[in-house]
Coordinates of C-alpha atoms in Angstrom, one line a residue:
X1 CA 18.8 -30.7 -7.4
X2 CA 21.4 -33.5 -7.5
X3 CA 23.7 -33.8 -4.8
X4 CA 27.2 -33.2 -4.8
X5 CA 28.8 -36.2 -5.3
X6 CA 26.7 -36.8 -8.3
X7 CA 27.9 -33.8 -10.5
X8 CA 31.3 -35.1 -9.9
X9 CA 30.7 -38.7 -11.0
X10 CA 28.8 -37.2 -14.5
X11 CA 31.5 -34.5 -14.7
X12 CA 34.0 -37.3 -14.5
X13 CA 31.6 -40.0 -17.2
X14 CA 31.6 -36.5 -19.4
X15 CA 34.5 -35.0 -19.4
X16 CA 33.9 -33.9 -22.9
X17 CA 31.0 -32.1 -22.5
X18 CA 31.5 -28.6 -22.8
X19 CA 30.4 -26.6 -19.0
X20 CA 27.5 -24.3 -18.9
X21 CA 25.5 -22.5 -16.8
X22 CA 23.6 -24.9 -14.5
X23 CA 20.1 -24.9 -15.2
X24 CA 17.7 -24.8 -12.0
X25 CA 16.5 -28.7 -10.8
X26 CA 13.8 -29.4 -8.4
X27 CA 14.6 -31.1 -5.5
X28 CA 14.6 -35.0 -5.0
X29 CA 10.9 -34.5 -2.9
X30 CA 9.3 -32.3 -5.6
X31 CA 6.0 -34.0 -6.7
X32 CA 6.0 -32.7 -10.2
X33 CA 7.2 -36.3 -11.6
X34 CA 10.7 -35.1 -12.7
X35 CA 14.0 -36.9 -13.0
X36 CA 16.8 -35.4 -11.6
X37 CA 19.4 -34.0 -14.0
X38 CA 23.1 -33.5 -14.0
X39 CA 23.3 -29.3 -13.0
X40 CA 26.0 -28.9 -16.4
X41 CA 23.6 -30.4 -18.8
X42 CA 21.6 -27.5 -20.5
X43 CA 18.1 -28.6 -20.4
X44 CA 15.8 -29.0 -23.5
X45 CA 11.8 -29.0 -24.0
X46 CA 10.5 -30.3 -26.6
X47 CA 7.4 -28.8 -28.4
X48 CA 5.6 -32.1 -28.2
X49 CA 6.1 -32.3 -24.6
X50 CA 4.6 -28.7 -23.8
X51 CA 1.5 -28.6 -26.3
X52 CA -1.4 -31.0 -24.3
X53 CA -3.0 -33.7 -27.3
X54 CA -4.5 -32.5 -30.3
X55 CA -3.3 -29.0 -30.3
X56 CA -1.1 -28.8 -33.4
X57 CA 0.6 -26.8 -33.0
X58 CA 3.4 -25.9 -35.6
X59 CA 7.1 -27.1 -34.9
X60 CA 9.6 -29.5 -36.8
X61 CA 9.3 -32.4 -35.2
X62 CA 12.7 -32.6 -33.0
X63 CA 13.1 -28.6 -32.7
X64 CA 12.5 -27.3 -29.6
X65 CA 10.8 -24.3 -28.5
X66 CA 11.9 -21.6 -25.8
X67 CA 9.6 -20.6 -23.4
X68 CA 8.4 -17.1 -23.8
X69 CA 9.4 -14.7 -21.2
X70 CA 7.0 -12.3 -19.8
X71 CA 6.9 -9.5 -17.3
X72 CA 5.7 -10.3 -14.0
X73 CA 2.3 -8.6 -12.8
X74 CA 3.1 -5.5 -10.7
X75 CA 2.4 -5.8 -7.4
X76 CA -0.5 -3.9 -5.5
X77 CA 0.1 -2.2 -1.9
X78 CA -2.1 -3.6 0.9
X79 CA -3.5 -0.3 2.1
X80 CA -3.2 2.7 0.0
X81 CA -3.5 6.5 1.4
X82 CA -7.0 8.2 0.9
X83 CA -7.2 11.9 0.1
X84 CA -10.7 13.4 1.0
X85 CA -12.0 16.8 -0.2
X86 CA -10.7 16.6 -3.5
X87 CA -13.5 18.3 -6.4
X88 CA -11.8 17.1 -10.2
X89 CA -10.4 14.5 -11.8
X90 CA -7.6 16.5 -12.6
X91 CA -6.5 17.3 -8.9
X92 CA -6.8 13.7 -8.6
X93 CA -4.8 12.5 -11.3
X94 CA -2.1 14.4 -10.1
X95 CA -1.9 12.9 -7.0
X96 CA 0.8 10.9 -5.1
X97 CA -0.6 7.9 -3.2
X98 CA 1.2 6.2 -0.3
X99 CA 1.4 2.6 0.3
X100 CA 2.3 0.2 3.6
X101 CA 5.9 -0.3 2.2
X102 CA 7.1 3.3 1.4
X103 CA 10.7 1.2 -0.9
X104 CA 8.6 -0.4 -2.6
X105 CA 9.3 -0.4 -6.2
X106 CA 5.7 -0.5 -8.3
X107 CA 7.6 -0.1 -11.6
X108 CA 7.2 -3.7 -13.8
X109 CA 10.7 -5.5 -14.1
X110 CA 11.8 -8.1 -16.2
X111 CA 14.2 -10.6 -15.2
X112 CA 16.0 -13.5 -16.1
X113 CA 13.8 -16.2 -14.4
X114 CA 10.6 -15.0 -15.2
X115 CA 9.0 -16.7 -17.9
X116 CA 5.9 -17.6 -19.0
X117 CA 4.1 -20.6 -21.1
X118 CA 1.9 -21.0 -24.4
X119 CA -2.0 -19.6 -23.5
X120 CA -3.1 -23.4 -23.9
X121 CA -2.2 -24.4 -21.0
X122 CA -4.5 -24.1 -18.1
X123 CA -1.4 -24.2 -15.0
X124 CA -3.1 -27.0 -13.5
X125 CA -1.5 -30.1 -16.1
X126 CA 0.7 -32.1 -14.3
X127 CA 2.6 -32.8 -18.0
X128 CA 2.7 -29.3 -18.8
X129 CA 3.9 -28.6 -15.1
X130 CA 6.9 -31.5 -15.8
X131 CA 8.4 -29.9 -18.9
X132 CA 9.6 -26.8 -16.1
X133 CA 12.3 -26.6 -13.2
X134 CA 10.5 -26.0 -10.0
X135 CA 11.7 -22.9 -10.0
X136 CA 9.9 -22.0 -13.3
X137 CA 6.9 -23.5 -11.7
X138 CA 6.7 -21.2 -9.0
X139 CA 6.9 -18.2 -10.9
X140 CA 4.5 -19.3 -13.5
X141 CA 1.9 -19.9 -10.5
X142 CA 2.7 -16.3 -8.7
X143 CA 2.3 -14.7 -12.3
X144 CA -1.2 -16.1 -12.4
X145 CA -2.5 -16.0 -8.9
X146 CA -1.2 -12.4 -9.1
X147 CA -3.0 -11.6 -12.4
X148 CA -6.1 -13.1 -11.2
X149 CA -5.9 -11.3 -7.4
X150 CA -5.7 -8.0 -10.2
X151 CA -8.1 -8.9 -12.6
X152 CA -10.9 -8.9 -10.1
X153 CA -9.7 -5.9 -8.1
X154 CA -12.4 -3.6 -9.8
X155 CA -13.8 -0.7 -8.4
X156 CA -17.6 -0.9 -7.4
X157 CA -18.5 2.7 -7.6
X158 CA -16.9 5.9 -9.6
X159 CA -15.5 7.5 -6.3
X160 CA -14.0 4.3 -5.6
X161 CA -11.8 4.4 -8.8
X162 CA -11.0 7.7 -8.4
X163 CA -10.1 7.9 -4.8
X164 CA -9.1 4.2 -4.6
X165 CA -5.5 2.6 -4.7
X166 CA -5.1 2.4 -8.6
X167 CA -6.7 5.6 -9.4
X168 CA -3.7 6.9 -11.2
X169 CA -5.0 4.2 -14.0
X170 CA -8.2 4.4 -13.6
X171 CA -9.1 8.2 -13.5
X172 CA -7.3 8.3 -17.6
X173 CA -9.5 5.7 -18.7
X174 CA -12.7 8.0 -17.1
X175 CA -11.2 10.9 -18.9
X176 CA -10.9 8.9 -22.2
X177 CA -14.5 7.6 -22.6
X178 CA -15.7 11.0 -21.4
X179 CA -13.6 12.3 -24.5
X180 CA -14.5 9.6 -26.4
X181 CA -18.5 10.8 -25.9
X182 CA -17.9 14.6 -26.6
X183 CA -15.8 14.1 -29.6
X184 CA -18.6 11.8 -31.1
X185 CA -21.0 14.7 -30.3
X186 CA -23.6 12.2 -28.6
X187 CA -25.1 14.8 -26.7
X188 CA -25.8 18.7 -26.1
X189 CA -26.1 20.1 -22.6
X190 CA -28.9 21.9 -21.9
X191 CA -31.3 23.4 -19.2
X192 CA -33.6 21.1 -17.7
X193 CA -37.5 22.1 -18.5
X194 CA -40.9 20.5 -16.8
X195 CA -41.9 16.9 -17.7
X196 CA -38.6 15.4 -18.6
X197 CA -38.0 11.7 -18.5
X198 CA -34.3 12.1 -16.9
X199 CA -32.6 8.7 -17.3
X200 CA -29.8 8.2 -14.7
X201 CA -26.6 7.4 -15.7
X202 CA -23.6 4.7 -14.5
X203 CA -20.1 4.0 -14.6
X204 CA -18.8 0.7 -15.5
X205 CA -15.1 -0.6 -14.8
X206 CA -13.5 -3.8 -16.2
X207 CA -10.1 -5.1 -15.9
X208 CA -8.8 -6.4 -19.9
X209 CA -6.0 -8.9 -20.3
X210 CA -3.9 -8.0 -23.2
X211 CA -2.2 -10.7 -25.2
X212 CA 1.2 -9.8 -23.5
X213 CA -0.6 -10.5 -20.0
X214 CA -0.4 -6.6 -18.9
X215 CA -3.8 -5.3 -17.5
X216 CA -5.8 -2.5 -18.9
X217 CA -7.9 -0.3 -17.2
X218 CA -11.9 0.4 -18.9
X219 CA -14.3 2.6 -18.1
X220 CA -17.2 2.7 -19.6
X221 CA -20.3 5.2 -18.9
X222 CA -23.6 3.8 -19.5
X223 CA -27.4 4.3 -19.0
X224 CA -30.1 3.0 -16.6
X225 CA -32.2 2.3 -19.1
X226 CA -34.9 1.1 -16.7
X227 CA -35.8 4.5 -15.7
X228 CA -36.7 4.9 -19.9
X229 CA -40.6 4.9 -20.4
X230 CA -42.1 2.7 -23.4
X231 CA -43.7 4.4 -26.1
X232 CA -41.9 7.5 -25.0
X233 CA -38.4 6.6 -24.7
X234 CA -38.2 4.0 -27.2
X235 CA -39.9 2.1 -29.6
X236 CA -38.1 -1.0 -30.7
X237 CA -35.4 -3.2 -29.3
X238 CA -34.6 -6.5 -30.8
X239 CA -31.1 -6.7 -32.1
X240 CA -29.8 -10.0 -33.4
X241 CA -26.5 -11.4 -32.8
X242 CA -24.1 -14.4 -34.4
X243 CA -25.5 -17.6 -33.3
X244 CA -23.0 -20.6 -32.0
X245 CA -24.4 -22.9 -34.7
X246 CA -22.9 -20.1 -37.3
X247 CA -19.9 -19.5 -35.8
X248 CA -18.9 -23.2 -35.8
X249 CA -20.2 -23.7 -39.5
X250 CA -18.3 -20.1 -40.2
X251 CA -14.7 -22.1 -38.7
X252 CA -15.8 -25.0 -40.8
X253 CA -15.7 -23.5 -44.3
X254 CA -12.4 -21.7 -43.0
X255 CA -10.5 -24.6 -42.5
X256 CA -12.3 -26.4 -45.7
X257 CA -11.5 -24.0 -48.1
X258 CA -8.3 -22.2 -46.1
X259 CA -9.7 -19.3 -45.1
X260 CA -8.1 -17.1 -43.1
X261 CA -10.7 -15.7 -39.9
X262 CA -9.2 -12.3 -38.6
X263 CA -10.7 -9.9 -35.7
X264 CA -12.0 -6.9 -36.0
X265 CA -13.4 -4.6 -32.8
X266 CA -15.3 -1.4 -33.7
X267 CA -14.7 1.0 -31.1
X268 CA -17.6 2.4 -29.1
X269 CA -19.6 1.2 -31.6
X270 CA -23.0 2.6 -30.3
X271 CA -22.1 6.0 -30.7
X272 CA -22.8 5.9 -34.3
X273 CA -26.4 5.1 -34.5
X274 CA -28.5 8.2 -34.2
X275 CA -31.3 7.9 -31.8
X276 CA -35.4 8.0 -32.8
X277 CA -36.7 10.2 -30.3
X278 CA -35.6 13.0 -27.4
X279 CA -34.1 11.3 -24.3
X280 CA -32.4 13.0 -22.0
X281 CA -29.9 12.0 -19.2
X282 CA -29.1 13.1 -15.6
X283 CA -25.5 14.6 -15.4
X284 CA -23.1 12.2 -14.8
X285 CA -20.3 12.0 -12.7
X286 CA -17.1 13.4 -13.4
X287 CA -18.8 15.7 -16.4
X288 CA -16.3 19.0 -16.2
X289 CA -17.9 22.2 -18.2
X290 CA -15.3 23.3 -20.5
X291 CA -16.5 27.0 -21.0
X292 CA -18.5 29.6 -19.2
X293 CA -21.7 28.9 -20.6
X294 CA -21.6 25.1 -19.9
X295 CA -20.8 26.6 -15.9
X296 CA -23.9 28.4 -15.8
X297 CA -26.2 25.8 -17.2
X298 CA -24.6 23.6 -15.1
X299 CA -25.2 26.5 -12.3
X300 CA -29.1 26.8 -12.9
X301 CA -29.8 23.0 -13.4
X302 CA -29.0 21.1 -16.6
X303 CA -29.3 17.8 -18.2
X304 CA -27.9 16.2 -21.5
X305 CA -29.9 15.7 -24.2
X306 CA -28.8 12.6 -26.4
X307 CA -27.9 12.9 -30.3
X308 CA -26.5 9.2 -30.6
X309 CA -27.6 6.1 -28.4
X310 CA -24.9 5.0 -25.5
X311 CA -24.3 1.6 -24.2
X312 CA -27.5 1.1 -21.4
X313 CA -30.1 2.6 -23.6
X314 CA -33.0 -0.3 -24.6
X315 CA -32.7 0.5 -28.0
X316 CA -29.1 0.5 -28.3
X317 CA -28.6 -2.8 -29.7
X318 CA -31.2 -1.9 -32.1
X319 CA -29.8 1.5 -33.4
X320 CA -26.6 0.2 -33.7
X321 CA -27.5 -3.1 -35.4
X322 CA -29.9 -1.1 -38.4
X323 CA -26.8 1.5 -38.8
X324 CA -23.9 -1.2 -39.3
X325 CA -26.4 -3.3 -41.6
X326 CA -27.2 -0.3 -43.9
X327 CA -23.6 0.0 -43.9
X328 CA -22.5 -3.0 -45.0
X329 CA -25.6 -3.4 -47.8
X330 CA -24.2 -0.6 -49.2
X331 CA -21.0 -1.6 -49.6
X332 CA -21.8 -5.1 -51.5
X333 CA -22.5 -6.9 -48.7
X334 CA -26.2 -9.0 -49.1
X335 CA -27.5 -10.4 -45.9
X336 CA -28.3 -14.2 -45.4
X337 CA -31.8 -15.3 -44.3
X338 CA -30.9 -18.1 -42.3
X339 CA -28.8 -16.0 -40.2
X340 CA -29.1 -12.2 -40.2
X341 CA -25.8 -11.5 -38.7
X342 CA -24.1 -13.7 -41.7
X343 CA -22.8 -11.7 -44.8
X344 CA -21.2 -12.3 -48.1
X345 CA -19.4 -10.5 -50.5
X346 CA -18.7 -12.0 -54.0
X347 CA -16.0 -10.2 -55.7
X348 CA -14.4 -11.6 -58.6
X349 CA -15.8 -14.7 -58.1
X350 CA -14.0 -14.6 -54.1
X351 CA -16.2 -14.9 -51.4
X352 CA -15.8 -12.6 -48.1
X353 CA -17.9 -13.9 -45.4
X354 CA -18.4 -11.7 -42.6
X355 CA -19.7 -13.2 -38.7
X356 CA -21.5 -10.1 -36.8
X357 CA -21.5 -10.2 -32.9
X358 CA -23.1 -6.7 -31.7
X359 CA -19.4 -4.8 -32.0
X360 CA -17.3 -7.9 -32.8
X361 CA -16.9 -8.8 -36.5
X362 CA -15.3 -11.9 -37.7
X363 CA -13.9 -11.5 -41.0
X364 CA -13.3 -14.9 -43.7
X365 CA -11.2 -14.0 -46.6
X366 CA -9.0 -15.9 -48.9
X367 CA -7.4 -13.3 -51.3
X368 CA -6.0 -10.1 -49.2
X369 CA -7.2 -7.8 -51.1
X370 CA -10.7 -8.7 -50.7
X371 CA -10.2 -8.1 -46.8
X372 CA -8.5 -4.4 -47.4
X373 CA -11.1 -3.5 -49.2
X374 CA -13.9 -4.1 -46.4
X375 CA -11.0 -2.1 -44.1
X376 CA -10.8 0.7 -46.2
X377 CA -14.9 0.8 -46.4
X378 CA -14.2 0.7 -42.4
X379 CA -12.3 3.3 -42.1
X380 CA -14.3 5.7 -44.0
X381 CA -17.0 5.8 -41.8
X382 CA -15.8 3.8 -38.2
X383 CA -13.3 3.8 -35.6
X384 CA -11.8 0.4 -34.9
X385 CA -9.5 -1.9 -34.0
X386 CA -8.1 -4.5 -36.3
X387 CA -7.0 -7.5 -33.7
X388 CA -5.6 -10.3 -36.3
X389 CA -5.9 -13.2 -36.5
X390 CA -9.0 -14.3 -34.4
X391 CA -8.2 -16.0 -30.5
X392 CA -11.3 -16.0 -28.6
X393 CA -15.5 -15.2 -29.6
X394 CA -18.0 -15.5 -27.5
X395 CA -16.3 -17.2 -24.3
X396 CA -14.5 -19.7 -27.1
X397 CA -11.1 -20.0 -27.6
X398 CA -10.0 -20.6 -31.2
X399 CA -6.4 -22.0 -32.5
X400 CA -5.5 -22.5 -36.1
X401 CA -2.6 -24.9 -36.7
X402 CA 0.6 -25.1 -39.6
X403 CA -2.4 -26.7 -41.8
X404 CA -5.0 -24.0 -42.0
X405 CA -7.4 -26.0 -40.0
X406 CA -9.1 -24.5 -36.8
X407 CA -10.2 -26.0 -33.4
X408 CA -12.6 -24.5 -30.4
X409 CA -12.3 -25.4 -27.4
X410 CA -13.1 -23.5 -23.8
X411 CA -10.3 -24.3 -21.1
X412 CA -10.5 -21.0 -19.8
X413 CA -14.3 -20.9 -19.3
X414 CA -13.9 -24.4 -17.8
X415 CA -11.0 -24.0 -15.5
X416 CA -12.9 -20.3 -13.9
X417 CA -16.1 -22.5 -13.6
X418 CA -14.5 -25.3 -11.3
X419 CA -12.6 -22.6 -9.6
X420 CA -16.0 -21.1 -8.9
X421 CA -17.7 -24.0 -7.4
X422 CA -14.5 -25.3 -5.8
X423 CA -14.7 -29.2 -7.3
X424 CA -12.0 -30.8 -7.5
X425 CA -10.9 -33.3 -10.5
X426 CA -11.4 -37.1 -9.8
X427 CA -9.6 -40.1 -11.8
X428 CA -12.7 -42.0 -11.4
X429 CA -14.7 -39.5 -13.6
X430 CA -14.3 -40.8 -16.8
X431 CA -17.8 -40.9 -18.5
X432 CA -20.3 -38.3 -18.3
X433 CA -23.4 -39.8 -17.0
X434 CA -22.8 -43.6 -14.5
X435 CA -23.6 -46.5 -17.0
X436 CA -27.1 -47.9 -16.0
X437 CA -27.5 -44.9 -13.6
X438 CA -31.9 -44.9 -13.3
X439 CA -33.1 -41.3 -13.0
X440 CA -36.9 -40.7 -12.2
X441 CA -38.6 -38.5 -14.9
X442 CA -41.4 -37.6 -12.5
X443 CA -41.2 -35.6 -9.7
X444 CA -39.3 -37.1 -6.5
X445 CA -42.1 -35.2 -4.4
X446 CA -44.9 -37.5 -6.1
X447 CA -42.9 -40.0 -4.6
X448 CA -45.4 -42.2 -2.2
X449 CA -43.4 -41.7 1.9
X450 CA -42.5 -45.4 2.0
X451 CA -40.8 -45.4 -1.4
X452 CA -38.6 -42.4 -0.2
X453 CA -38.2 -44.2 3.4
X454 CA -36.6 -47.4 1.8
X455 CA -33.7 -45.3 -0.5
X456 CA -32.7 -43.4 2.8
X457 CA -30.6 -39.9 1.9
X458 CA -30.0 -40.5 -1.6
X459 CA -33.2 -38.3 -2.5
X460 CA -32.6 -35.5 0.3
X461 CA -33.7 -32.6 -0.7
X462 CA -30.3 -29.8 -1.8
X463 CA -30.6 -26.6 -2.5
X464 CA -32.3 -25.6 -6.4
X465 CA -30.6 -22.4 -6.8
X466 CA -26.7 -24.0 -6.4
X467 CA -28.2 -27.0 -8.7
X468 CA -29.8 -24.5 -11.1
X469 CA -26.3 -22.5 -11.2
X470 CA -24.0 -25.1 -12.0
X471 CA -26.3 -26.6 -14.4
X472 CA -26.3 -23.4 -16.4
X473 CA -23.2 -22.7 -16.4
X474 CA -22.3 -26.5 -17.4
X475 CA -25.0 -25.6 -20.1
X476 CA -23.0 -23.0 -22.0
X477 CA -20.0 -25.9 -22.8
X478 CA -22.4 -28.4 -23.9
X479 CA -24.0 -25.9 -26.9
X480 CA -20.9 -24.5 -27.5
X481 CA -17.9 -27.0 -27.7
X482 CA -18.9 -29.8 -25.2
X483 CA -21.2 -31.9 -27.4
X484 CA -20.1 -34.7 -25.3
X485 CA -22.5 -33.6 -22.2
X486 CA -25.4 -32.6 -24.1
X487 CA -27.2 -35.8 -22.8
X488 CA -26.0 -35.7 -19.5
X489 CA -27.5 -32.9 -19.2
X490 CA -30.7 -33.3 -20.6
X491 CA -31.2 -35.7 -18.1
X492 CA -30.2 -33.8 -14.9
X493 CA -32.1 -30.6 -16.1
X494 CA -35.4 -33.0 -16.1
X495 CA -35.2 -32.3 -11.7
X496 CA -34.1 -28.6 -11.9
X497 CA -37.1 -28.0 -10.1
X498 CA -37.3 -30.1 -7.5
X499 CA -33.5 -31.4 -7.5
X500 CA -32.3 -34.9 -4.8
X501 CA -28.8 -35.3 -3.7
X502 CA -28.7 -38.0 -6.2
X503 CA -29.3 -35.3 -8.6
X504 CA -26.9 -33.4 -7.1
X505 CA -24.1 -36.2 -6.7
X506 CA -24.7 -36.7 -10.6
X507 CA -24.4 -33.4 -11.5
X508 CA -20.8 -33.0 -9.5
X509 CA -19.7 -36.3 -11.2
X510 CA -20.1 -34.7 -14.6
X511 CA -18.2 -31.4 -13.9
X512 CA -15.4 -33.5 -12.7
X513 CA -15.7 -35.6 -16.0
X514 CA -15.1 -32.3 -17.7
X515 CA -11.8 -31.6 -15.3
X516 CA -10.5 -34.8 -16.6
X517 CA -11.2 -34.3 -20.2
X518 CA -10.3 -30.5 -20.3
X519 CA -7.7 -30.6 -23.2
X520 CA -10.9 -32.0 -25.5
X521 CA -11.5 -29.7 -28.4
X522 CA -14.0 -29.8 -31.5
X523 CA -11.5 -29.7 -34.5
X524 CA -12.1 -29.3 -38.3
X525 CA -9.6 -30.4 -41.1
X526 CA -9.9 -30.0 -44.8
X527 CA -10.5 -33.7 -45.4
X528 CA -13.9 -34.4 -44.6
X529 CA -16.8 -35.0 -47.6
X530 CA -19.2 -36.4 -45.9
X531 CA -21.8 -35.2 -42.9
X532 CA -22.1 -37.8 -40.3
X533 CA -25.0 -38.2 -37.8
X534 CA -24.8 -39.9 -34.2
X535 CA -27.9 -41.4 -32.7
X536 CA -28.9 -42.8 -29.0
X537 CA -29.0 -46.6 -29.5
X538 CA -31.0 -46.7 -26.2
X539 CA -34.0 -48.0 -28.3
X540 CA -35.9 -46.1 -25.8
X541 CA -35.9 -48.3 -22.7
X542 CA -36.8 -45.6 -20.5
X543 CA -40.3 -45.2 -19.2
X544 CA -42.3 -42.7 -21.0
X545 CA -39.5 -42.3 -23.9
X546 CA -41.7 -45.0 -26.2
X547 CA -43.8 -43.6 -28.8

């Protein structure tokens, strides 16, 4: 903020600048690289100056761009009350919980200062950080810290959500997927009889981030399908699902030909397939009988016999995979051999590509009509949700810009897997893999004693599962969207097995590499003719590599 003495020498140089309401400054010590600003001169952000390189996004040049505002996440109470002896949901649900702070106000508010910024932007950037008063800053970073706190606040058992502190959330979304299942008449209740195969059941709970950043509450019941019995409980299980090769190829052709890529989510989707043979489930919890007879079955013992497969189940990938592709062949659709979760349908002489992940369905389309005509086949015979245009598949985030083209990239994924391991980002970082840096392809225990003796700690021995578990999970980026780290990596994963500190130190060097370069994206654009192939110029002059 600019002292005193200041605003009257610029009110005096600008005396014909019309007085508004001053715009919060951050003070003179702040270390977010800001200038200080006269308090009467509104304050402008450019679109250029918030979007990190290469995202395209769409604006006019010189126009400006407001920043969005958003509610700020509720805020939870420390220690909630707890209400033993209770035997239904519904005495639950109606219950008043107490918390530490009896004025506090749970209800979400919106006020003036509370804003929030575009989704690309990871709150880590210094330059995004610089296009906001400090005061913006700071409630950007509570928004997320308290999102995140909420987001992983998830119950571990079903009578901690409904005897826990958010249980007035979490017991509807219980009550929903248990209405969800009886509606879509997936089972029958029944008495139990000698020799059945009861399969145990278990409840599932996940906190979803909505676009708007609100949290919503699922529950999901599914099946310990361990406890099912091969050749008795089920048959076959191999269900295929949309390869990362033909999602990228799918986003390709979009932004070739200007194809639009939309969403779409069918809704407990393995409810539809009808299962091959009699299993039977253990009674789960929270199951209410809704009439007399259900009470005294219930009474003498009784189990659910299944009519349609449930998430859990071994074969549930499988049912539901052979129902949605009869499905679709019957509608037009014909099925691609390189990729059996690819399809196309030619109508017209238009092509409407469709991208199958399990429940997930990305859609291609360049005329509209083509795409409400596979929603009106949808809706004769599914529940679902149509989300858009597409955001996110698979872990990867995906932005189209004003030109039609699309871009992947995984900043989320990225920024959770630093946070994870706790590295932090280093300016020196700025190649994957040291220039000359020699890595033994054999074993370092084959090592003769005297040869380890001479390079002193730099082969100490770490530990393999830590080495193992950030080299997966740097695995995921480099066959996704992180090309770049693909030899890196081929490299470090040669001592998985017996991993060195040199191993190790290599390894860290390479996530902090990916810190520095996290605004890097894999882009496509209508322009390109040709297919271009990158080779290791190496000439193989690593032992062993010769042929």
């Amino acid at each position: 903020m600019g002292s005193a003495s200041a605003e009257d020498k610029h009110t005096e140089d600008r005396k014909d600048v019309p007085k508004t309401t001053p715009a919060a400054q951050p003070s003179s010590s702040s270390t977010m690289g800001k200038t200080s600003r006269p308090s009467g001169q509104a304050r402008e952000v450019s679109a250029t100056s918030v979007s990190p390189p290469d995202t395209r996004r769409s604006h006019d040049g010189g126009d400006d761009i407001k920043i969005k505002r958003t509610k700020r996440a509720r805020k939870i109470p420390d220690r909630m009350g707890f209400v033993p002896g209770l035997d239904s949901l519904h005495e639950l649900e109606h219950l008043n919980y107490t918390s530490e702070d009896p004025g506090q106000d749970n209800n979400t508010e919106e006020t003036k200062d509370e804003k929030s910024i575009s989704d690309d932007s990871d709150g880590r950037d210094e330059r995004f950080y610089s296009c906001l008063s400090e005061e913006q800053a700071e409630n950007v970073c509570e928004f997320v810290c308290a999102t995140s706190e909420e987001l992983n606040d998830i119950p571990k058992s079903f009578k901690d959500a409904v005897t826990g502190k958010d249980r007035k959330e979490w017991i509807p979304s219980v009550k929903s997927e248990l209405r969800s299942l009886i509606s879509n008449h997936t089972w029958d209740l029944i008495r139990r009889a000698r020799g059945m195969n009861l399969v145990s059941t278990k409840w599932v709970f996940k906190n979803k981030l909505n676009p708007d950043g609100t949290i919503r509450r699922k529950s999901r019941l599914v099946a310990r399908g361990f406890n099912q019995v091969k050749g008795k409980d089920w048959f076959k299980s191999y269900a295929p699902t949309l390869s990362l090769c033909s999602l990228r190829i799918l986003l390709a052709m979009a932004s070739k030909h200007r194809m639009h890529v939309h969403n779409v989510d069918i809704t407990t989707a393995y409810l539809y397939g009808q299962v091959d043979t009699d299993i039977y489930l253990s009674i789960p919890e929270g199951f209410e009988p809704a009439t007399k007879q259900e009470e005294d079955i219930l009474r003498d013992g009784g189990c659910l016999r299944l009519n349609k497969s449930i998430h859990g189940l071994v074969q549930s990938g499988y049912i539901w995979n052979r129902t949605f592709v009869k499905s679709l062949k019957s509608w037009g659709f014909r099925q691609l051999k390189t990729d059996p979760c690819v399809f196309i349908l030619d109508r017209l002489g238009r092509k409407l590509i469709l991208g199958i992940y399990v429940d997930d369905i990305l859609a291609c389309w360049q005329d509209r009509r083509d795409m409400d005509f596979f929603i009106e086949k949808l809706k004769a015979d599914y529940k679902f949700k149509a989300l858009g245009p597409v955001r996110k598949c698979l872990g990867i985030e995906i932005e189209r810009d004003f030109n039609g083209c699309y871009s992947i990239h995984q900043h989320t994924y990225l920024r959770h897997l630093l946070e994870r391991f706790k590295i932090q980002p280093s300016k020196r970082a700025k190649t994957p893999i040291p220039h000359g840096l020699e890595m033994p392809i054999k074993s370092v225990s084959d090592a003769p004693g005297d040869i380890l003796a001479t390079v002193g700690t730099k082969f100490s021995k770490v530990d393999p599962t830590a080495y193992k578990s950030l080299l997966g999970a740097l695995l995921y980026l480099a066959v996704a969207t992180r090309p770049d780290i693909s030899y890196a990596l081929s490299i470090l994963a040669r001592s998985a097995q017996d991993p060195r500190k040199i191993h190790m130190d290599a390894l860290l060097r390479l996530a902090k590499y990916l810190s520095n370069t996290s605004d890097f994206r894999i882009s496509y654009n209508m322009r390109s003719e040709h297919f271009r192939g990158y080779a290791d110029a190496s000439l193989a002059k690593e032992e062993g590599m010769k042929s």
